């Protein structure tokens, strides 16, 4: 019994190990497929080495990789497991094939429905979630099995208790490892990000200042030159081009200055209401130009100390990105500010172009931009501002569907 248990835990650990050792924090699409393929093999191993009780009853842990894949990946990820499970079950043959087919189909349909909510939870709740789902699935399994056997012997009950206990133990072990991996990856990412912000913040203020003066001088002389009557139309074109590029350079410099140490910090103790309203008003014309409707729901009453100017600039950047993501289609940019257990939650949601996982990972890196006119400094400033108030930013995005920024600020 113990040997089988250890063997099965080893099987189930395998995908986790592969993820930690080879994929580190890059869970790309192809890595996901590799993981699912490995999990399918693991599922076969689980079925090939089942637990056999002295009484002759057998059970195995096949539903553990099944449930975990369904919860983390939804239908797309669990489909291969579903097919492998049933193909192998038919290959084994014997009685109970149809029971297994019907049961796995029900699980296949129901469990991925929980995936969306599951992913939104924090690590601890996800673990509880997975344990409860596994418990319910196992109970459900034995209830349906119970209908199969006309008279339920005490052996049947022994089996049920054994299976329940083992499933719960194993799922807890696997889930705590998975959550630990996720936690480590997130912490490391956060650390790198804040290191980067610190360096850039220190350097940028001085450099940006130094660059701004020559830019202003050059701009002035070019303007004068443009007014001259002795230059040709061609030359005028060159000057206009230079002016436009100068303007771009100035934009980058001023973007830099807004997130580096602010010149005039204006700290307030407030609920974000004024800043959100202010930014909503000043962004309205830009939104209208792009057929975007801004909708704000504000129910927060908690207060926090923050730099008003910096926070306004932060919201401007987020709103602007949301509007720009929808500029081809139009749509609604919805902003919700609510309180939840001593946290202020700010949700900014658009239905624009969205981002892939790789693009989300790039967010906040200086100069990362996919826009022709972009500076790639907006999100850097957003991360730096939210970092200053000890908040966190979660990004949820689907290509073609839209993006949600979830900012959590503890008070
Ligand atoms: P910029 O807006 O100048 O390109 P940002 O730092 O504001 O720079 O954003 C960096 C990149 O992140 C953008 O170019 C875009 O690709 C992506 N991005 C940011 N916000 C969104 C969003 N709401 N929807 C889709 N993509 C976004
Ligand atoms: Mg931007």
Coordinates of C-alpha atoms and ligand atoms in Angstrom, one line a residue:
X1 CA 0.0 0.0 0.0
X2 CA 2.7 2.5 1.1
X3 CA 4.8 1.5 -1.9
X4 CA 2.0 2.1 -4.3
X5 CA 1.3 5.4 -2.7
X6 CA 4.9 6.5 -3.0
X7 CA 5.1 5.3 -6.6
X8 CA 2.0 7.2 -7.5
X9 CA 3.2 10.4 -5.8
X10 CA 6.4 10.1 -7.7
X11 CA 4.5 9.8 -11.0
X12 CA 2.4 12.9 -10.1
X13 CA 5.5 14.9 -9.1
X14 CA 7.0 14.4 -12.5
X15 CA 5.2 17.1 -14.4
X16 CA 5.8 19.5 -11.5
X17 CA 9.5 18.7 -11.6
X18 CA 9.7 19.2 -15.3
X19 CA 8.0 22.6 -15.0
X20 CA 10.4 23.7 -12.3
X21 CA 13.6 22.4 -13.8
X22 CA 13.1 23.1 -17.5
X23 CA 10.5 25.8 -17.9
X24 CA 11.3 28.0 -14.9
X25 CA 9.1 31.0 -15.3
X26 CA 8.4 30.7 -19.0
X27 CA 5.2 28.8 -19.4
X28 CA 4.8 29.4 -23.2
X29 CA 2.3 27.6 -25.3
X30 CA 4.7 24.9 -26.5
X31 CA 5.8 24.3 -22.9
X32 CA 2.1 23.9 -21.9
X33 CA 1.6 21.2 -24.6
X34 CA 4.7 19.4 -23.4
X35 CA 3.4 19.5 -19.8
X36 CA 0.0 18.2 -20.9
X37 CA 1.6 15.3 -22.9
X38 CA 3.7 14.4 -19.8
X39 CA 0.6 14.5 -17.7
X40 CA -1.2 12.2 -20.1
X41 CA 1.6 9.7 -19.7
X42 CA 1.5 10.1 -15.9
X43 CA -2.2 9.4 -16.1
X44 CA -1.5 6.1 -17.9
X45 CA 1.1 5.2 -15.2
X46 CA -1.4 5.9 -12.5
X47 CA -3.9 3.6 -14.1
X48 CA -1.2 0.9 -14.7
X49 CA -0.2 0.9 -11.0
X50 CA -3.4 1.0 -9.1
X51 CA -4.0 0.4 -5.4
X52 CA -5.1 -3.1 -4.7
X53 CA -6.8 -3.7 -1.4
X54 CA -6.6 -7.2 0.2
X55 CA -10.2 -7.6 -0.5
X56 CA -9.6 -7.4 -4.2
X57 CA -11.1 -4.0 -4.8
X58 CA -8.8 -1.6 -6.7
X59 CA -8.7 2.1 -7.3
X60 CA -6.1 4.6 -8.7
X61 CA -5.2 8.2 -8.8
X62 CA -6.0 9.0 -12.4
X63 CA -8.4 11.8 -11.5
X64 CA -5.8 13.9 -9.8
X65 CA -3.8 15.0 -12.9
X66 CA -7.2 15.2 -14.6
X67 CA -8.7 17.6 -12.0
X68 CA -5.6 19.7 -11.7
X69 CA -5.3 20.1 -15.5
X70 CA -9.0 20.9 -15.7
X71 CA -8.8 23.6 -13.0
X72 CA -5.7 25.3 -14.3
X73 CA -6.2 24.9 -18.0
X74 CA -9.9 24.5 -18.6
X75 CA -11.4 22.4 -21.5
X76 CA -8.5 22.8 -23.9
X77 CA -5.9 21.4 -21.5
X78 CA -8.0 18.5 -20.1
X79 CA -9.3 17.3 -23.5
X80 CA -6.1 15.3 -24.3
X81 CA -6.2 13.7 -20.8
X82 CA -9.8 12.8 -21.2
X83 CA -9.1 11.1 -24.5
X84 CA -6.0 9.3 -23.2
X85 CA -7.9 8.2 -20.0
X86 CA -10.7 6.6 -22.0
X87 CA -8.5 5.1 -24.8
X88 CA -6.4 3.4 -22.2
X89 CA -9.4 2.3 -20.2
X90 CA -10.8 0.6 -23.3
X91 CA -7.4 -0.9 -23.9
X92 CA -7.4 -2.4 -20.4
X93 CA -11.0 -3.7 -21.0
X94 CA -12.8 -5.7 -18.3
X95 CA -15.9 -4.6 -16.5
X96 CA -16.7 -1.0 -15.5
X97 CA -15.7 0.4 -18.9
X98 CA -19.0 2.2 -19.3
X99 CA -19.1 3.4 -15.8
X100 CA -15.6 4.9 -16.3
X101 CA -16.6 6.5 -19.6
X102 CA -19.8 8.1 -18.3
X103 CA -18.1 9.2 -15.1
X104 CA -15.1 10.8 -16.8
X105 CA -17.3 12.5 -19.3
X106 CA -19.3 14.1 -16.4
X107 CA -16.1 15.2 -14.7
X108 CA -14.7 16.4 -18.1
X109 CA -17.8 18.6 -18.6
X110 CA -18.3 19.9 -15.0
X111 CA -14.8 20.6 -13.6
X112 CA -13.4 22.9 -16.3
X113 CA -16.4 25.2 -15.6
X114 CA -14.8 26.0 -12.3
X115 CA -11.5 26.9 -14.0
X116 CA -12.1 30.7 -14.4
X117 CA -13.0 31.2 -10.8
X118 CA -10.2 28.9 -9.7
X119 CA -7.5 30.8 -11.5
X120 CA -8.7 34.1 -9.9
X121 CA -8.2 32.9 -6.4
X122 CA -5.0 33.3 -4.4
X123 CA -2.6 30.4 -3.8
X124 CA -4.1 29.2 -0.5
X125 CA -7.7 29.3 -1.7
X126 CA -6.7 27.5 -4.9
X127 CA -5.3 24.7 -2.8
X128 CA -8.5 24.4 -0.7
X129 CA -10.5 24.6 -3.9
X130 CA -8.6 21.7 -5.5
X131 CA -8.8 19.6 -2.4
X132 CA -12.6 20.2 -2.1
X133 CA -13.1 19.4 -5.8
X134 CA -11.1 16.2 -5.5
X135 CA -13.0 15.2 -2.4
X136 CA -16.4 15.8 -4.2
X137 CA -15.3 14.0 -7.3
X138 CA -14.1 11.0 -5.3
X139 CA -17.3 10.9 -3.2
X140 CA -19.3 11.2 -6.4
X141 CA -17.3 8.4 -7.9
X142 CA -18.2 6.0 -5.1
X143 CA -21.8 7.0 -5.1
X144 CA -22.1 6.1 -8.7
X145 CA -20.1 2.9 -8.1
X146 CA -22.4 2.1 -5.2
X147 CA -25.3 2.0 -7.6
X148 CA -23.4 -0.6 -9.5
X149 CA -23.1 -3.0 -6.6
X150 CA -26.4 -4.3 -5.3
X151 CA -25.3 -4.9 -1.7
X152 CA -22.7 -2.7 -0.2
X153 CA -20.3 -4.7 1.9
X154 CA -18.0 -3.3 4.6
X155 CA -15.1 -3.8 2.1
X156 CA -16.7 -1.2 -0.2
X157 CA -16.8 1.3 2.7
X158 CA -13.2 0.5 3.6
X159 CA -12.2 1.2 0.0
X160 CA -14.1 4.5 0.0
X161 CA -12.4 5.7 3.1
X162 CA -9.0 4.7 1.9
X163 CA -9.5 6.3 -1.5
X164 CA -10.8 9.5 0.0
X165 CA -7.9 9.9 2.5
X166 CA -5.3 9.0 -0.1
X167 CA -6.7 11.4 -2.7
X168 CA -6.9 14.3 -0.3
X169 CA -3.3 13.7 0.9
X170 CA -1.9 13.4 -2.5
X171 CA -3.7 16.4 -4.0
X172 CA -2.6 18.5 -1.0
X173 CA 1.0 17.6 -1.6
X174 CA 0.9 18.2 -5.4
X175 CA -1.0 21.5 -5.1
X176 CA 1.2 22.9 -2.3
X177 CA 4.2 22.2 -4.6
X178 CA 2.5 23.8 -7.6
X179 CA 1.5 26.8 -5.6
X180 CA 5.0 27.2 -4.2
X181 CA 6.4 27.2 -7.7
X182 CA 4.0 29.8 -8.8
X183 CA 4.7 31.9 -5.7
X184 CA 8.5 31.7 -6.3
X185 CA 8.2 32.7 -9.9
X186 CA 6.0 35.7 -9.0
X187 CA 8.3 36.8 -6.2
X188 CA 11.3 36.7 -8.4
X189 CA 9.6 38.6 -11.1
X190 CA 8.5 41.3 -8.5
X191 CA 12.1 41.5 -7.2
X192 CA 13.6 42.0 -10.7
X193 CA 11.0 44.6 -11.5
X194 CA 11.5 46.6 -8.4
X195 CA 15.3 46.5 -8.8
X196 CA 14.9 47.7 -12.3
X197 CA 12.6 50.5 -11.2
X198 CA 15.0 51.6 -8.6
X199 CA 18.0 51.9 -11.0
X200 CA 16.0 53.7 -13.6
X201 CA 14.4 56.0 -11.1
X202 CA 17.8 57.1 -9.9
X203 CA 19.4 57.6 -13.3
X204 CA 16.5 59.0 -15.2
X205 CA 15.8 62.2 -13.3
X206 CA 19.3 63.5 -13.8
X207 CA 19.7 62.5 -17.4
X208 CA 16.2 63.6 -18.4
X209 CA 16.9 67.0 -16.9
X210 CA 20.2 67.3 -18.8
X211 CA 18.6 66.4 -22.1
X212 CA 15.7 68.6 -21.8
X213 CA 17.6 71.9 -22.0
X214 CA 19.4 71.2 -25.3
X215 CA 16.1 69.9 -26.7
X216 CA 14.4 73.1 -25.9
X217 CA 17.2 75.2 -27.4
X218 CA 17.3 73.2 -30.6
X219 CA 13.5 73.3 -30.9
X220 CA 13.6 77.1 -30.6
X221 CA 16.3 77.6 -33.3
X222 CA 14.5 75.2 -35.7
X223 CA 11.3 77.1 -35.2
X224 CA 13.1 80.3 -36.1
X225 CA 14.7 78.6 -39.1
X226 CA 11.3 77.4 -40.3
X227 CA 10.0 80.9 -40.4
X228 CA 12.9 82.0 -42.7
X229 CA 11.9 83.1 -46.2
X230 CA 15.1 82.1 -47.9
X231 CA 14.8 78.3 -47.5
X232 CA 13.3 76.0 -50.1
X233 CA 10.2 73.8 -49.6
X234 CA 12.4 70.7 -49.4
X235 CA 14.4 72.2 -46.7
X236 CA 11.3 73.3 -44.8
X237 CA 10.2 69.6 -45.0
X238 CA 13.4 68.5 -43.4
X239 CA 12.9 71.0 -40.6
X240 CA 9.4 69.9 -40.0
X241 CA 10.6 66.3 -39.8
X242 CA 13.3 67.3 -37.3
X243 CA 10.8 69.2 -35.2
X244 CA 8.5 66.2 -35.1
X245 CA 11.3 63.9 -33.9
X246 CA 12.3 66.5 -31.3
X247 CA 8.8 66.5 -30.0
X248 CA 9.0 62.7 -29.7
X249 CA 12.2 63.0 -27.8
X250 CA 10.6 65.6 -25.5
X251 CA 7.7 63.2 -24.9
X252 CA 10.1 60.5 -23.8
X253 CA 11.9 62.8 -21.5
X254 CA 8.7 64.1 -19.9
X255 CA 7.4 60.5 -19.5
X256 CA 10.7 59.7 -17.8
X257 CA 10.4 62.7 -15.4
X258 CA 6.9 61.8 -14.3
X259 CA 7.9 58.4 -12.9
X260 CA 11.3 59.3 -11.6
X261 CA 11.5 61.0 -8.2
X262 CA 8.7 63.6 -8.5
X263 CA 9.8 67.2 -8.4
X264 CA 6.8 68.3 -6.4
X265 CA 5.4 65.5 -4.4
X266 CA 1.9 66.3 -3.2
X267 CA 1.0 63.7 -0.7
X268 CA -2.7 63.3 0.2
X269 CA -4.6 60.9 2.4
X270 CA -7.6 60.0 0.3
X271 CA -9.8 57.4 -1.4
X272 CA -8.6 57.8 -5.1
X273 CA -12.0 59.3 -5.9
X274 CA -10.7 62.7 -6.9
X275 CA -7.9 61.3 -9.1
X276 CA -10.2 58.9 -10.9
X277 CA -12.8 61.6 -11.5
X278 CA -10.1 64.0 -12.7
X279 CA -8.6 61.5 -15.1
X280 CA -12.0 60.4 -16.3
X281 CA -12.8 64.0 -17.3
X282 CA -9.5 64.8 -19.0
X283 CA -9.5 61.5 -20.9
X284 CA -13.1 61.9 -22.2
X285 CA -12.2 63.8 -25.4
X286 CA -9.5 61.2 -26.2
X287 CA -12.0 58.4 -25.5
X288 CA -14.7 60.0 -27.7
X289 CA -12.3 60.4 -30.5
X290 CA -11.7 56.7 -30.4
X291 CA -15.4 55.7 -30.0
X292 CA -14.7 54.6 -26.4
X293 CA -17.1 55.0 -23.6
X294 CA -15.7 55.4 -20.1
X295 CA -17.7 54.0 -17.2
X296 CA -16.7 54.4 -13.6
X297 CA -18.2 52.7 -10.6
X298 CA -16.8 53.9 -7.4
X299 CA -17.8 52.4 -4.0
X300 CA -14.6 52.6 -2.1
X301 CA -14.5 54.4 1.2
X302 CA -11.1 53.3 2.4
X303 CA -8.2 55.8 2.4
X304 CA -4.6 55.7 1.6
X305 CA -1.6 58.0 1.6
X306 CA -0.2 58.6 -1.9
X307 CA 1.3 61.2 -4.2
X308 CA -1.6 62.8 -6.0
X309 CA 0.2 63.9 -9.2
X310 CA 1.9 60.6 -9.6
X311 CA -1.3 58.7 -9.1
X312 CA -3.1 60.9 -11.7
X313 CA -0.4 60.2 -14.2
X314 CA -0.6 56.5 -13.4
X315 CA -4.3 56.4 -14.1
X316 CA -3.8 58.5 -17.3
X317 CA -1.4 55.9 -18.6
X318 CA -3.7 53.0 -17.8
X319 CA -6.8 54.7 -19.2
X320 CA -4.8 55.7 -22.3
X321 CA -3.6 52.2 -22.9
X322 CA -7.1 50.8 -22.5
X323 CA -8.5 53.4 -25.0
X324 CA -5.7 52.7 -27.4
X325 CA -6.3 49.0 -27.3
X326 CA -9.9 49.6 -28.5
X327 CA -9.2 52.3 -31.0
X328 CA -10.1 50.2 -34.0
X329 CA -13.2 48.7 -32.6
X330 CA -14.5 51.2 -30.0
X331 CA -16.1 49.9 -26.9
X332 CA -16.4 50.4 -23.1
X333 CA -13.5 51.1 -20.7
X334 CA -14.9 50.2 -17.3
X335 CA -13.3 51.2 -14.1
X336 CA -14.4 49.7 -10.8
X337 CA -13.0 50.9 -7.5
X338 CA -14.2 48.8 -4.5
X339 CA -13.0 47.9 -1.0
X340 CA -12.4 44.4 0.0
X341 CA -11.0 43.3 3.4
X342 CA -8.7 46.3 4.0
X343 CA -7.7 46.5 0.4
X344 CA -8.6 49.0 -2.2
X345 CA -9.2 47.2 -5.5
X346 CA -9.1 49.1 -8.7
X347 CA -10.2 47.2 -11.8
X348 CA -9.6 48.7 -15.2
X349 CA -11.1 46.6 -18.0
X350 CA -11.1 47.1 -21.8
X351 CA -12.3 44.9 -24.6
X352 CA -9.5 45.8 -26.9
X353 CA -6.7 43.9 -28.7
X354 CA -5.5 42.1 -25.6
X355 CA -2.0 40.5 -25.1
X356 CA -0.4 37.1 -25.2
X357 CA 1.4 35.6 -22.2
X358 CA 4.7 36.7 -23.7
X359 CA 3.5 40.3 -24.1
X360 CA 2.2 40.4 -20.5
X361 CA 5.6 39.3 -19.3
X362 CA 7.2 42.3 -21.1
X363 CA 4.8 44.8 -19.5
X364 CA 6.6 47.4 -17.5
X365 CA 10.0 46.9 -19.2
X366 CA 11.4 50.2 -20.3
X367 CA 10.8 51.0 -24.0
X368 CA 8.6 47.9 -24.5
X369 CA 6.0 49.1 -26.9
X370 CA 4.0 47.6 -29.8
X371 CA 2.7 51.0 -30.9
X372 CA 4.2 53.1 -33.7
X373 CA 4.1 56.2 -31.6
X374 CA 4.6 54.5 -28.3
X375 CA 7.3 55.3 -25.8
X376 CA 7.0 52.1 -23.8
X377 CA 7.3 54.1 -20.5
X378 CA 3.7 54.3 -19.5
X379 CA 3.5 50.9 -17.8
X380 CA 6.9 51.4 -16.2
X381 CA 5.5 54.4 -14.5
X382 CA 2.3 52.5 -13.5
X383 CA 4.3 49.7 -11.9
X384 CA 6.6 52.2 -10.1
X385 CA 3.6 54.2 -8.7
X386 CA 1.7 51.2 -7.5
X387 CA 5.0 49.8 -6.0
X388 CA 5.3 53.1 -4.0
X389 CA 2.0 52.4 -2.3
X390 CA 2.9 48.7 -1.7
X391 CA 0.2 47.6 -4.1
X392 CA 0.2 44.7 -6.6
X393 CA -0.9 44.6 -10.2
X394 CA -2.5 41.5 -11.8
X395 CA -3.0 41.4 -15.5
X396 CA -5.5 39.2 -17.2
X397 CA -5.6 39.4 -20.9
X398 CA -6.7 37.4 -24.0
X399 CA -5.7 38.3 -27.5
X400 CA -8.6 39.8 -29.3
X401 CA -10.8 39.7 -26.2
X402 CA -9.4 42.5 -24.0
X403 CA -7.4 43.2 -20.9
X404 CA -8.2 43.6 -17.2
X405 CA -5.7 45.3 -14.8
X406 CA -6.4 44.5 -11.2
X407 CA -4.7 46.7 -8.8
X408 CA -4.8 45.8 -5.1
X409 CA -3.7 48.4 -2.6
X410 CA -3.5 47.5 1.1
X411 CA -4.5 50.2 3.5
Ligands
LIG1 P1 3.0 52.7 -24.9 O1 1.6 52.9 -24.6 O2 3.7 53.9 -25.1 O3 3.2 51.7 -26.0 P2 3.1 51.4 -22.3 O4 4.2 51.2 -21.4 O5 1.9 52.3 -21.9 O6 3.7 52.1 -23.6 O7 2.5 50.1 -22.8 C1 3.5 49.1 -23.3 C2 2.8 48.1 -24.2 O8 1.9 47.3 -23.4 C3 1.9 48.7 -25.3 O9 2.6 49.1 -26.4 C4 0.9 47.6 -25.5 O10 1.5 46.6 -26.4 C5 0.8 46.9 -24.2 N1 -0.4 47.2 -23.5 C6 -0.5 48.0 -22.4 N2 -1.8 48.2 -22.0 C7 -2.5 47.4 -22.8 C8 -3.9 47.1 -22.9 N3 -4.8 47.7 -22.1 N4 -4.3 46.3 -23.9 C9 -3.4 45.8 -24.8 N5 -2.1 46.0 -24.7 C10 -1.6 46.8 -23.8
LIG2 MG1 0.8 53.8 -22.9

